[in-house]
CSV table of C-alpha atoms and ligand atoms in Angstrom, one decimal:
chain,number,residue,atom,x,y,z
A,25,UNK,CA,18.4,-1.6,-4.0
A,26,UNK,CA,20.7,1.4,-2.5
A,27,UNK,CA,19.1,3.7,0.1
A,28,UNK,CA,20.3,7.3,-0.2
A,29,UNK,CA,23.2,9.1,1.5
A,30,UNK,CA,22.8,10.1,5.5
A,31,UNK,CA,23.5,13.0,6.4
A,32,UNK,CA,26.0,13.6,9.5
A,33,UNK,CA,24.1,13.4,13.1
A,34,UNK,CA,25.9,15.6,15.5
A,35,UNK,CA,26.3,13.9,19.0
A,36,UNK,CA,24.5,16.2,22.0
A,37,UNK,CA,26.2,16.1,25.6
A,38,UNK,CA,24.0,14.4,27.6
A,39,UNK,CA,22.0,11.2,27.1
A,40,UNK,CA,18.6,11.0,25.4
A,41,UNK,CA,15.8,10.3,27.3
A,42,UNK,CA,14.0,6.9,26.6
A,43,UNK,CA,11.0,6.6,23.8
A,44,UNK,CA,7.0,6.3,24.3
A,45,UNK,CA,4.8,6.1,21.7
A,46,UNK,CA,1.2,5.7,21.3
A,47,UNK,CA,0.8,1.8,19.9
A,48,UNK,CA,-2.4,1.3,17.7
A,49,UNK,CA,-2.7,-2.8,18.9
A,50,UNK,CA,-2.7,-1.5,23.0
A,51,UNK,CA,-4.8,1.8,21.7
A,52,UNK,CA,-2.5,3.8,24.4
A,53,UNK,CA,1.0,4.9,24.9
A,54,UNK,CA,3.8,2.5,25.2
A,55,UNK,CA,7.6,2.7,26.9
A,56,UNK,CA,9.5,1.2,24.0
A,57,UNK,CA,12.4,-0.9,25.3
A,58,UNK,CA,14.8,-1.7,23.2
A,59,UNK,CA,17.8,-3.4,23.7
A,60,UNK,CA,21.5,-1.7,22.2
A,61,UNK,CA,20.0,-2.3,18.8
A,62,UNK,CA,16.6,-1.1,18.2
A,63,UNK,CA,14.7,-2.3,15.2
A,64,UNK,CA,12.1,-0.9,12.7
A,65,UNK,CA,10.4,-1.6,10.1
A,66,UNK,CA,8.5,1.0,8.0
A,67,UNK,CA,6.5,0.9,4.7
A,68,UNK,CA,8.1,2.7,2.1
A,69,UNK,CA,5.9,4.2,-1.4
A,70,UNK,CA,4.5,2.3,-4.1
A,71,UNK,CA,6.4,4.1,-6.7
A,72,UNK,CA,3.9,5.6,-9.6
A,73,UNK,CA,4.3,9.1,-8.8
A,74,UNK,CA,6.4,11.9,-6.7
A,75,UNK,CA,6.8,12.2,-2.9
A,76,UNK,CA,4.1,14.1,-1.4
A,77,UNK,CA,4.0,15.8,1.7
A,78,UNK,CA,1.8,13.2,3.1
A,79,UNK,CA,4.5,10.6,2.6
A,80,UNK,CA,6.9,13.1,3.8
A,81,UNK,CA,5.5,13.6,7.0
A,82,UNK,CA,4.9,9.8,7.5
A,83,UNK,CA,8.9,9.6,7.0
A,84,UNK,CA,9.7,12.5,9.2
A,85,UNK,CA,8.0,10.9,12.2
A,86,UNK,CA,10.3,7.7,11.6
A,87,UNK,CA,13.0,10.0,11.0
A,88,UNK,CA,12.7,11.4,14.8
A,89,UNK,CA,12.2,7.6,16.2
A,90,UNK,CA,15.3,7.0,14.7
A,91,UNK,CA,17.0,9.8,15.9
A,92,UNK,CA,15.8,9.8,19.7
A,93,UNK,CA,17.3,6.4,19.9
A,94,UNK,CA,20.4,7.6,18.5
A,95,UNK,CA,20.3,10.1,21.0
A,96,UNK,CA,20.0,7.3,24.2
A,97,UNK,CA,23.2,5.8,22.6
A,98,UNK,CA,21.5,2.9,20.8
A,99,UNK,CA,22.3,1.8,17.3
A,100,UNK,CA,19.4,1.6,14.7
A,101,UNK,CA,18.1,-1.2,12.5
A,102,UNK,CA,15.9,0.9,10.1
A,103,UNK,CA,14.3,-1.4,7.4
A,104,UNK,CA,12.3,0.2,4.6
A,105,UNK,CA,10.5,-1.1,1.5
A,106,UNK,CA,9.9,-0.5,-1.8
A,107,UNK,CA,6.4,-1.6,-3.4
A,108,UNK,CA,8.0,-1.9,-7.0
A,109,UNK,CA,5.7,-4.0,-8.3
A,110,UNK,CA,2.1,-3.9,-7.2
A,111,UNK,CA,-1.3,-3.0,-8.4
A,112,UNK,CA,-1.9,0.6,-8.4
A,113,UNK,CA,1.7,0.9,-10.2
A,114,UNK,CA,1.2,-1.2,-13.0
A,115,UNK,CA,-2.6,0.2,-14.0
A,116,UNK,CA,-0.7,3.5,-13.9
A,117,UNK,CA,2.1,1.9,-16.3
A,118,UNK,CA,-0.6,0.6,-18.2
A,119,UNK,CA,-2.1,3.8,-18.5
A,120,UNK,CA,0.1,6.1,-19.6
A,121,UNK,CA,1.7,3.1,-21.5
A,122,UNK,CA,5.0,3.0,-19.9
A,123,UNK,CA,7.4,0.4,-19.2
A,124,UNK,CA,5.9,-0.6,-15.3
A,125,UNK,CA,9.5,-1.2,-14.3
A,126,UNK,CA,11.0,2.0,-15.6
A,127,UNK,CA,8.2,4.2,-13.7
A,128,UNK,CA,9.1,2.5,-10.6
A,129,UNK,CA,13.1,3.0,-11.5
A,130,UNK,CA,12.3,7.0,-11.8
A,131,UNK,CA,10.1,7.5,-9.2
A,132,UNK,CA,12.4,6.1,-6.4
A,133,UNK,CA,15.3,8.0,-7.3
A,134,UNK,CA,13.1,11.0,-7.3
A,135,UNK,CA,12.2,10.0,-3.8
A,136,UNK,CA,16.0,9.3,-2.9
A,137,UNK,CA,16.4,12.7,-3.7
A,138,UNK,CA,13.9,14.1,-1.9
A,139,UNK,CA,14.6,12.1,1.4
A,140,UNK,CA,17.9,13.5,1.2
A,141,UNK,CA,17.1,16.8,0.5
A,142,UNK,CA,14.6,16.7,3.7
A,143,UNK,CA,17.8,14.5,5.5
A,144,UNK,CA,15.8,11.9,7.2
A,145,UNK,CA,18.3,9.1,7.6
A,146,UNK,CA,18.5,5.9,5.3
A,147,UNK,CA,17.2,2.8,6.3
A,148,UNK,CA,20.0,0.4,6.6
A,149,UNK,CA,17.8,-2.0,3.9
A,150,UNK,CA,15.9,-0.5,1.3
A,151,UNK,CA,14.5,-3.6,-0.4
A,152,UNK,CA,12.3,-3.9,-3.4
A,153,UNK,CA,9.4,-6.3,-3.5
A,154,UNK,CA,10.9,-7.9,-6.7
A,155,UNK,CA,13.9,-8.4,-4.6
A,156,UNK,CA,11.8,-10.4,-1.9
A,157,UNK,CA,10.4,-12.8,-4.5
A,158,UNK,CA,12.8,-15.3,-4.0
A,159,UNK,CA,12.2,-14.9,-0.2
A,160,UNK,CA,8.1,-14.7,-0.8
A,161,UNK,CA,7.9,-17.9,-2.8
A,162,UNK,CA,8.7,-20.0,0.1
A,163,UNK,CA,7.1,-18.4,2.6
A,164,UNK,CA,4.1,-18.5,0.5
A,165,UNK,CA,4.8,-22.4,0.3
A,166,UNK,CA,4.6,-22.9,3.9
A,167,UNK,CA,1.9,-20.9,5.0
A,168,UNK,CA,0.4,-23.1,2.4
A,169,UNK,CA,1.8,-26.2,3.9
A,170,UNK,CA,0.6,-25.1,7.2
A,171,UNK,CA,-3.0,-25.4,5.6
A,172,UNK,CA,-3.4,-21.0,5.7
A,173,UNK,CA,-4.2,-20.6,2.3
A,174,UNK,CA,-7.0,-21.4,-0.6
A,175,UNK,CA,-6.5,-21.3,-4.2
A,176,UNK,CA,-9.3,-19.5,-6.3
A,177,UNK,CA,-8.4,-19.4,-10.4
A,178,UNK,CA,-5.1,-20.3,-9.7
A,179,UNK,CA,-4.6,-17.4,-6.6
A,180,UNK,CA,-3.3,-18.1,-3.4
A,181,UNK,CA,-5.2,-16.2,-0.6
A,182,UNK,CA,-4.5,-16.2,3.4
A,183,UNK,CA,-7.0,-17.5,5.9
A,184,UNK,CA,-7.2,-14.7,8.5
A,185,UNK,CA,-8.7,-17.5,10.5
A,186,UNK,CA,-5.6,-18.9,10.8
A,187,UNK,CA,-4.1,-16.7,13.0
A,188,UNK,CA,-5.9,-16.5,16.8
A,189,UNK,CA,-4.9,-13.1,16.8
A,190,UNK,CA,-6.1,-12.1,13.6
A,191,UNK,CA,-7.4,-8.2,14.5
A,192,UNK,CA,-5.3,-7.0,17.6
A,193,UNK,CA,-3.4,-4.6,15.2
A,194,UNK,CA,-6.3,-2.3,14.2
A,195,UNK,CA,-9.1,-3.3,17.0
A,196,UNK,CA,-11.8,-2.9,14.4
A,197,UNK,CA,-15.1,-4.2,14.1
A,198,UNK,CA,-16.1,-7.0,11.5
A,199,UNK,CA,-18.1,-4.2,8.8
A,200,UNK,CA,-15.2,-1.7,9.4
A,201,UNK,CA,-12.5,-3.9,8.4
A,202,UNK,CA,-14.8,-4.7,5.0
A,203,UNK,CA,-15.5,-1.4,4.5
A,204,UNK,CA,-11.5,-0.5,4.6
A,205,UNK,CA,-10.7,-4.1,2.7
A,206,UNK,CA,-12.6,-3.0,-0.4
A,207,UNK,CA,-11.0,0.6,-0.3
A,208,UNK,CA,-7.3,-0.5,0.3
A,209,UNK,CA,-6.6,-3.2,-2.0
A,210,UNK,CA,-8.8,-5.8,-0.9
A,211,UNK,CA,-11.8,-7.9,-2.7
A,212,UNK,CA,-14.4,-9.0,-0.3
A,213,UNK,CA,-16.6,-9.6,-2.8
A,214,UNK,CA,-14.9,-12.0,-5.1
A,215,UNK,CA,-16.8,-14.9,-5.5
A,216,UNK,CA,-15.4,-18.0,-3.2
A,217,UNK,CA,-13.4,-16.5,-0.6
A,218,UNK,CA,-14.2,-18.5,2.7
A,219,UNK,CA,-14.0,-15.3,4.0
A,220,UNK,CA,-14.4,-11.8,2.8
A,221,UNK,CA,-11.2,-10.1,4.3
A,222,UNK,CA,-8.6,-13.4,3.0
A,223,UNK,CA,-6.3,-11.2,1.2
A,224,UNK,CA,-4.2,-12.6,-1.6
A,225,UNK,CA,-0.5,-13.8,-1.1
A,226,UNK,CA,0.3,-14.8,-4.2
A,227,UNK,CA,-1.2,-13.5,-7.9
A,228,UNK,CA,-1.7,-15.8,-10.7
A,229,UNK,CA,0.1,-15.0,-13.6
A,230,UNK,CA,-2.1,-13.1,-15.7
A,231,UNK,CA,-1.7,-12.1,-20.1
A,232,UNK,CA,0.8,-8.9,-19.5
A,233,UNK,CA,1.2,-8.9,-16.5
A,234,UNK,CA,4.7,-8.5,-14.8
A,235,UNK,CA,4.8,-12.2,-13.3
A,236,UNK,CA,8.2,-14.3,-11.8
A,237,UNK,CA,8.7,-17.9,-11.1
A,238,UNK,CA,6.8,-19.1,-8.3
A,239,UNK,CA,8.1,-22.7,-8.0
A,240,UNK,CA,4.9,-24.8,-6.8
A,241,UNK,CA,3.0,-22.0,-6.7
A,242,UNK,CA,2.5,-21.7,-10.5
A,243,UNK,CA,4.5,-18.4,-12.3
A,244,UNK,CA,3.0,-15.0,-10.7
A,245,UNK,CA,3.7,-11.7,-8.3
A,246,UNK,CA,3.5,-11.3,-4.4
A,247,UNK,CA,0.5,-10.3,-2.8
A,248,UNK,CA,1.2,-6.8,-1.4
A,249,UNK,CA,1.4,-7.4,2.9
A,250,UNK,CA,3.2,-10.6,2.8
A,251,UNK,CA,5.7,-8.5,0.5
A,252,UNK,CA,6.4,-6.3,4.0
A,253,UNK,CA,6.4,-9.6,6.1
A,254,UNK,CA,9.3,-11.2,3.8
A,255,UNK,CA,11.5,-8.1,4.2
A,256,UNK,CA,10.7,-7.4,7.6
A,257,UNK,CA,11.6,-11.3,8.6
A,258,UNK,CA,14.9,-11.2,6.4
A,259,UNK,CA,16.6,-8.4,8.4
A,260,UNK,CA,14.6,-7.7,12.0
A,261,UNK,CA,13.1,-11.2,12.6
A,262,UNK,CA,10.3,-11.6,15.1
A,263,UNK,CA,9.9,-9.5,18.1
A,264,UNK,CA,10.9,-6.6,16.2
A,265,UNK,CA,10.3,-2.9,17.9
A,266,UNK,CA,8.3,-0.8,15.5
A,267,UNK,CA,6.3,-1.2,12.4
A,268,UNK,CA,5.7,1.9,11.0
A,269,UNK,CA,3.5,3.5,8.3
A,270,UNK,CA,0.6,6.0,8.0
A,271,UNK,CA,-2.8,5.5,9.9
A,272,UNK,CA,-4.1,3.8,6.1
A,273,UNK,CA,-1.7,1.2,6.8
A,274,UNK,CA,-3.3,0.1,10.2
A,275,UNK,CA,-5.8,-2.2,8.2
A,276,UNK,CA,-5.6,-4.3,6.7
A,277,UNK,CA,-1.6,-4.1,5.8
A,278,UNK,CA,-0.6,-4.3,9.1
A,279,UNK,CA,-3.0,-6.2,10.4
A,280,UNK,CA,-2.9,-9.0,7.6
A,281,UNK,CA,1.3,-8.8,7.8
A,282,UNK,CA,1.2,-9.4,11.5
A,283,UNK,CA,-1.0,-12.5,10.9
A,284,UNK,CA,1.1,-13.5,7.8
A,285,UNK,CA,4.0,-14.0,10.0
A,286,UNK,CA,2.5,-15.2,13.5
A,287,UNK,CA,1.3,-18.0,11.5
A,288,UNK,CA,4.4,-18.3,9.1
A,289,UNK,CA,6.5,-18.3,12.1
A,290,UNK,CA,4.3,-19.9,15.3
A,291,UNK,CA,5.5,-16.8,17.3
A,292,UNK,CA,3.9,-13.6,18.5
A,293,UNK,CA,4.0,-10.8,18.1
A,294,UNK,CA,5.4,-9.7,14.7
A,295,UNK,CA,6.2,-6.4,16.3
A,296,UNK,CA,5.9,-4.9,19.5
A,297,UNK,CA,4.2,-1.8,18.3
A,298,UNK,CA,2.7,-0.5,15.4
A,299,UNK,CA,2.8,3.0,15.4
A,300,UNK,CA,0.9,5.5,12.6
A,301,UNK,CA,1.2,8.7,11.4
A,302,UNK,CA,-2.0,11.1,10.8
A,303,UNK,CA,-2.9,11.7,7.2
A,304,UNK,CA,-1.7,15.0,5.4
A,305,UNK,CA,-4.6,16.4,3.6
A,306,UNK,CA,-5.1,19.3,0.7
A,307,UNK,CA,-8.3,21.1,0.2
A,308,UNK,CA,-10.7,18.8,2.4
A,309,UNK,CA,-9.5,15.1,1.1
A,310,UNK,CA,-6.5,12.9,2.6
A,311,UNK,CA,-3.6,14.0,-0.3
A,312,UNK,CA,-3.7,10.6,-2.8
A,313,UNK,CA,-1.9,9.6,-5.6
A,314,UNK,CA,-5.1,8.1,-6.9
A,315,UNK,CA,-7.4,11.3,-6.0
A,316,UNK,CA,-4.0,13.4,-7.8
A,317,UNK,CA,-4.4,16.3,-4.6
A,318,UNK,CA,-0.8,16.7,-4.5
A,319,UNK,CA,2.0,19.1,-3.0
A,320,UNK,CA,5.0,17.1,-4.5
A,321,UNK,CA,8.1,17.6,-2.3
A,322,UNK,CA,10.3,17.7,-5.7
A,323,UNK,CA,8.1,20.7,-7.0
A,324,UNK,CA,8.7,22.7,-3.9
A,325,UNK,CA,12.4,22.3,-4.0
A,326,UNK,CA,12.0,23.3,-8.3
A,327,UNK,CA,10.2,26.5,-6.6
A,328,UNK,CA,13.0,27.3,-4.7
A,329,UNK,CA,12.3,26.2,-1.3
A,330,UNK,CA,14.1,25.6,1.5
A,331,UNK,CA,14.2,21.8,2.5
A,332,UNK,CA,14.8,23.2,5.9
A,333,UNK,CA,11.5,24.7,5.6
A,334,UNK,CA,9.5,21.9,4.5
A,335,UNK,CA,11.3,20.1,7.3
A,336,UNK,CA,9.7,22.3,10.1
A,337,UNK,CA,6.0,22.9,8.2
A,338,UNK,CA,5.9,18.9,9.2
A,339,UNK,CA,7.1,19.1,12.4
A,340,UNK,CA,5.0,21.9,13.5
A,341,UNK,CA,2.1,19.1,13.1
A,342,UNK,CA,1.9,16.6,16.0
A,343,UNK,CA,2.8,12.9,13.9
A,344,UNK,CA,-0.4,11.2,14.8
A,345,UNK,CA,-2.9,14.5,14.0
A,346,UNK,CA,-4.6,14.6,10.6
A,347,UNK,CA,-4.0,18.1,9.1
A,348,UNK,CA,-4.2,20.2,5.7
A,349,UNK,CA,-1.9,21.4,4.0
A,350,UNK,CA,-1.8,25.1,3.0
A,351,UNK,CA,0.3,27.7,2.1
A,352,UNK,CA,0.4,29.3,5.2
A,353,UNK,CA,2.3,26.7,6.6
A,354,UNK,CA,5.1,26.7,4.6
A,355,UNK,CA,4.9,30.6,5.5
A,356,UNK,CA,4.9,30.3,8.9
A,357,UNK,CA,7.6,27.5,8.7
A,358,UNK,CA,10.1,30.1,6.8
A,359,UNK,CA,9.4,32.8,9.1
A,360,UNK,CA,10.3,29.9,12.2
A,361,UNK,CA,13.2,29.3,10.1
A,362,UNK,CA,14.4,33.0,8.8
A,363,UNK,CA,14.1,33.7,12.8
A,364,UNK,CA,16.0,30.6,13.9
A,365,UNK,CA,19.0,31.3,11.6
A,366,UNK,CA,19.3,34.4,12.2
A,367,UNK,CA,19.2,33.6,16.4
A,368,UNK,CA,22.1,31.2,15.8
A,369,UNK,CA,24.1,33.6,13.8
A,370,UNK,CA,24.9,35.8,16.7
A,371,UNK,CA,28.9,34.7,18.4
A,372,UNK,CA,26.8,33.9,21.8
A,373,UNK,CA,23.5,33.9,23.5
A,374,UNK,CA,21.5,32.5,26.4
A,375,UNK,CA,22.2,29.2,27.8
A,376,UNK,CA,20.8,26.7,25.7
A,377,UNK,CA,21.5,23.3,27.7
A,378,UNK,CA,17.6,23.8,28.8
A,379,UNK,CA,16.4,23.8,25.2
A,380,UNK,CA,18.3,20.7,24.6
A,381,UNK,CA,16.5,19.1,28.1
A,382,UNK,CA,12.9,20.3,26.9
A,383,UNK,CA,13.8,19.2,23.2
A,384,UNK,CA,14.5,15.9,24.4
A,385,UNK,CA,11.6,15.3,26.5
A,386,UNK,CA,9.5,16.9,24.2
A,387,UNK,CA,10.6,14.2,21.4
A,388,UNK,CA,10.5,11.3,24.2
A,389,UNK,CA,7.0,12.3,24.9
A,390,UNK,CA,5.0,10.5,21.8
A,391,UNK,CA,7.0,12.8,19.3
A,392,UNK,CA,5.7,15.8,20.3
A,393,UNK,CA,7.5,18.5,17.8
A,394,UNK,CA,5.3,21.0,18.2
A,395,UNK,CA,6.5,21.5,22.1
A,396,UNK,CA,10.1,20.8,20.9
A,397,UNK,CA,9.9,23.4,18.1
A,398,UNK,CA,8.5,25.9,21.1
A,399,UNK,CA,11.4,25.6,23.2
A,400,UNK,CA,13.9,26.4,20.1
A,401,UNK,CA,11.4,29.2,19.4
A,402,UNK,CA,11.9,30.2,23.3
A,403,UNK,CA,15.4,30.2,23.1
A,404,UNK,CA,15.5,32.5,19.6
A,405,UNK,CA,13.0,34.9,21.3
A,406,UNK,CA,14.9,35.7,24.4
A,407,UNK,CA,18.4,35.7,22.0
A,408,UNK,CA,16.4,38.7,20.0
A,409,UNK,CA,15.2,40.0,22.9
A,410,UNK,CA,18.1,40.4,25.4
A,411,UNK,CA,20.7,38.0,24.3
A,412,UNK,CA,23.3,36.3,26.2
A,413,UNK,CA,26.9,35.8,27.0
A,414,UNK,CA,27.6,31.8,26.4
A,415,UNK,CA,29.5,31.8,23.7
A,416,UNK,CA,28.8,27.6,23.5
A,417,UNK,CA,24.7,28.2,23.1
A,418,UNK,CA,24.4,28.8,19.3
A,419,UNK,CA,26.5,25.9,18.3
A,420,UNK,CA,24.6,24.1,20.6
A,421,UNK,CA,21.1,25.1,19.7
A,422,UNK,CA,22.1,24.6,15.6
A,423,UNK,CA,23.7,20.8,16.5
A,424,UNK,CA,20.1,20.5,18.4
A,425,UNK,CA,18.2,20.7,15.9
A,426,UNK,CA,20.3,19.4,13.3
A,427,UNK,CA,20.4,16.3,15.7
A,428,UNK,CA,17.2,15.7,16.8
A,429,UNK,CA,15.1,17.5,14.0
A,430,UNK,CA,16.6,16.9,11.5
A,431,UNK,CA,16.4,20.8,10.2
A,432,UNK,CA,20.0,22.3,9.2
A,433,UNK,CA,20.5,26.1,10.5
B,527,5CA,N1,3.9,0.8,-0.5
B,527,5CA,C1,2.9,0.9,0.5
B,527,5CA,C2,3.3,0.5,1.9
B,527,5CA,S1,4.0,-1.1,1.9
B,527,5CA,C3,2.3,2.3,0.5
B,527,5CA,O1,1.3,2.5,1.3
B,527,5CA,N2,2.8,3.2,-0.3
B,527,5CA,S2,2.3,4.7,-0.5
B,527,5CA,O2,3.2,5.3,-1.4
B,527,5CA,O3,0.9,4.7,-0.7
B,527,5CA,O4,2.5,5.3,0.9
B,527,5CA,C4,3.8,5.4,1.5
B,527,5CA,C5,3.7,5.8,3.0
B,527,5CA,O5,3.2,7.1,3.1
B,527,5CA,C6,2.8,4.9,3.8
B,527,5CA,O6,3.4,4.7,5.1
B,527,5CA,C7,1.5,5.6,3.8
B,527,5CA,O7,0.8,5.3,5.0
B,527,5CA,C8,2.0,7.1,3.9
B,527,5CA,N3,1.0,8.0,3.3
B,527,5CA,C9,0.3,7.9,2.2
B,527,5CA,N4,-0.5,9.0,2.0
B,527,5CA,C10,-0.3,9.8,3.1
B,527,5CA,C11,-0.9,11.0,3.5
B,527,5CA,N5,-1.8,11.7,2.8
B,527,5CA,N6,-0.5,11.5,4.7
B,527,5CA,C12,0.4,10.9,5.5
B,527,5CA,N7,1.0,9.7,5.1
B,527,5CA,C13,0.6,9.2,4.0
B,528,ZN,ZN1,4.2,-2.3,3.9
């Protein structure tokens, strides 16, 4: 499917300073080396319902990845998915007794919309899991070959035994991972699964349920992690930089994809680092499509606010922190942004090339907006408060944090 339109990134003077993020599989901060193309894969919505700001700030932290190595002069290969056809969206469909496949359609141009609105950057993919079915089938077929999977009623599930690395991703214990199995998609307890966290690959066709043809594997639909593991093999291969999602995604989807393909593939690792993003909560519970505690992106630009501002209420959160929404951050991020623009409106101002350096090694330093969004605030407090002659340092400051933030002036 088509991604959405970029918006322009200016180029800084200078170089960008090189990336470390906090990986989940080493459980500490990581010097990310990529070569001149840097790759990264990161799991896009299921599409029942609106962007929230959870999602939103998932996608702003890939957003900035993407941007600091644009910034070090390296080219990006940004893959994202679309969970078009999956559980959760076709009991809603069933629900409210639409067409599964026209909620889907709706809901990602709604997100389109909004990700361009917010101006995080488009993946260079953005790949529907009906459009991986022709890539899923065989895979399926030779993990199967490889003796991974069991059949139960006519499903195919993954051995997790399979894989000698099975559990490096998340680094949980045994009753953690069944706990989170059973709340994210998973059946431990269905009866004759060797062993309780073998998730499914491929579903059984099933009477009205969406289902395609699976060649040997009988007609039916993708499991939902070897979905990720098809699209992220297509366009990035193994070896691939970053795998990306929120902290929900760290078991079992990223855990069961990396094991998907290690054992698909007989290479390691899938990626070099799996990086997550804290959850975004609203009045005391993580914000969930299936608990409905929702600040929908689309409703706050129908209200009237400023993209821009929604932009910097996300950033003034560090990516990996778990945080609440509430109105007064959206406040506080239109005062940042009422005093920004109106710092940058002046003809000059202070110097501004030490913004840019703390910016950068702000961002460089496991994403760390909320010192990067201090240094602009520096540099607007001492242009209200005394001002400054260089007639370059407003352009500069604006092309800053179009650049590196993402937030237009
Ligand atoms: N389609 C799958 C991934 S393959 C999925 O998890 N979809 S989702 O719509 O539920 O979530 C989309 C992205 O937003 C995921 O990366 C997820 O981890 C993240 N996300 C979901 N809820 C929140 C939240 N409350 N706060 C932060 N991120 C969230
Ligand atoms: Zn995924």
């Amino acid at each position: 499917m088509h991604a959405w339109p970029a918006s322009e990134v200016p180029v800084l003077p200078g170089q960008g300073r090189d990336l470390a993020l906090h990986d989940t599989s080493t459980g500490g901060r990581v010097t990310l080396t990529p070569g001149p193309v840097a790759r990264m894969y990161v799991c896009g919505i299921t599409p029942y319902d609106a962007t929230h700001l959870g999602h939103a700030a998932t996608y702003n932290a890939f957003d900035l990845v993407q941007r600091v190595w644009l910034d070090t002069g390296r080219q990006v290969q940004y893959i994202q998915n679309v969970t078009d056809v999956d559980d959760p969206l076709i009991a809603r469909a069933v629900e409210t007794g639409e067409d599964w496949a026209a909620l889907a359609e709706r809901e990602t141009a709604l997100f389109r919309d909004d990700m361009t609105a917010l101006r995080m950057l488009p993946p260079e993919h953005f790949v529907g899991a009906v459009e991986a079915i022709p890539w899923i089938v065989p895979m399926v077929e030779r993990l199967r070959d490889a003796g991974a999977t069991y059949e139960i009623e006519g499903d195919i599930y993954f051995s997790v035994s399979a894989d000698t690395h099975f559990g490096e991703v998340s680094r949980l214990d045994a009753e953690t991972m069944r706990l989170l199995s059973a709340e994210r998609g998973g059946d431990p307890d269905r009866p004759g699964k060797k062993n309780p966290l073998d998730p499914i690959v491929w579903v059984a066709a099933r009477e009205g349920d969406p289902h395609w043809d699976g060649g040997s594997l009988g007609p039916g639909r993708p499991g939902w992690h070897i979905e990720c593991v098809a699209i992220a093999l297509q366009y990035l291969g193994m070896g691939f930089d970053v795998q990306g999602g929120g902290s929900d995604l760290a078991f079992p989807h990223h855990e069961m994809g990396a094991s998907h393909a290690q054992v698909l593939t007989a290479e390691y690792p899938f990626a070099k680092s799996y990086v997550h993003a804290g959850m975004v909560g609203l009045d005391g519970e993580k914000m969930s499509k299936s608990k409905g505690n929702l600040v929908f992106v689309s409703k706050l630009r129908e209200d009237g606010v400023d993209p821009s501002a929604i932009r910097l209420a996300l950033l003034a959160h560090h990516y990996r922190s778990d945080w609440e929404y509430t109105d007064a951050v959206l406040q506080e991020a239109n005062a940042r942004l009422a005093r920004w623009r109106s710092a940058v409106s002046r003809p000059d101002g202070p110097a501004a090339e030490g913004m840019l350096d703390e910016v950068r090694t702000a961002l460089a330093d496991d994403l760390d907006t909320p010192a990067a969004l201090a240094a602009v605030d520096r540099w607007a407090a001492e242009q209200e408060a005394s001002g400054g002659s260089d007639t370059g340092a407003p352009g500069l400051v604006s092309r800053t944090v179009d650049a590196l933030l993402g937030v237009s002036l």
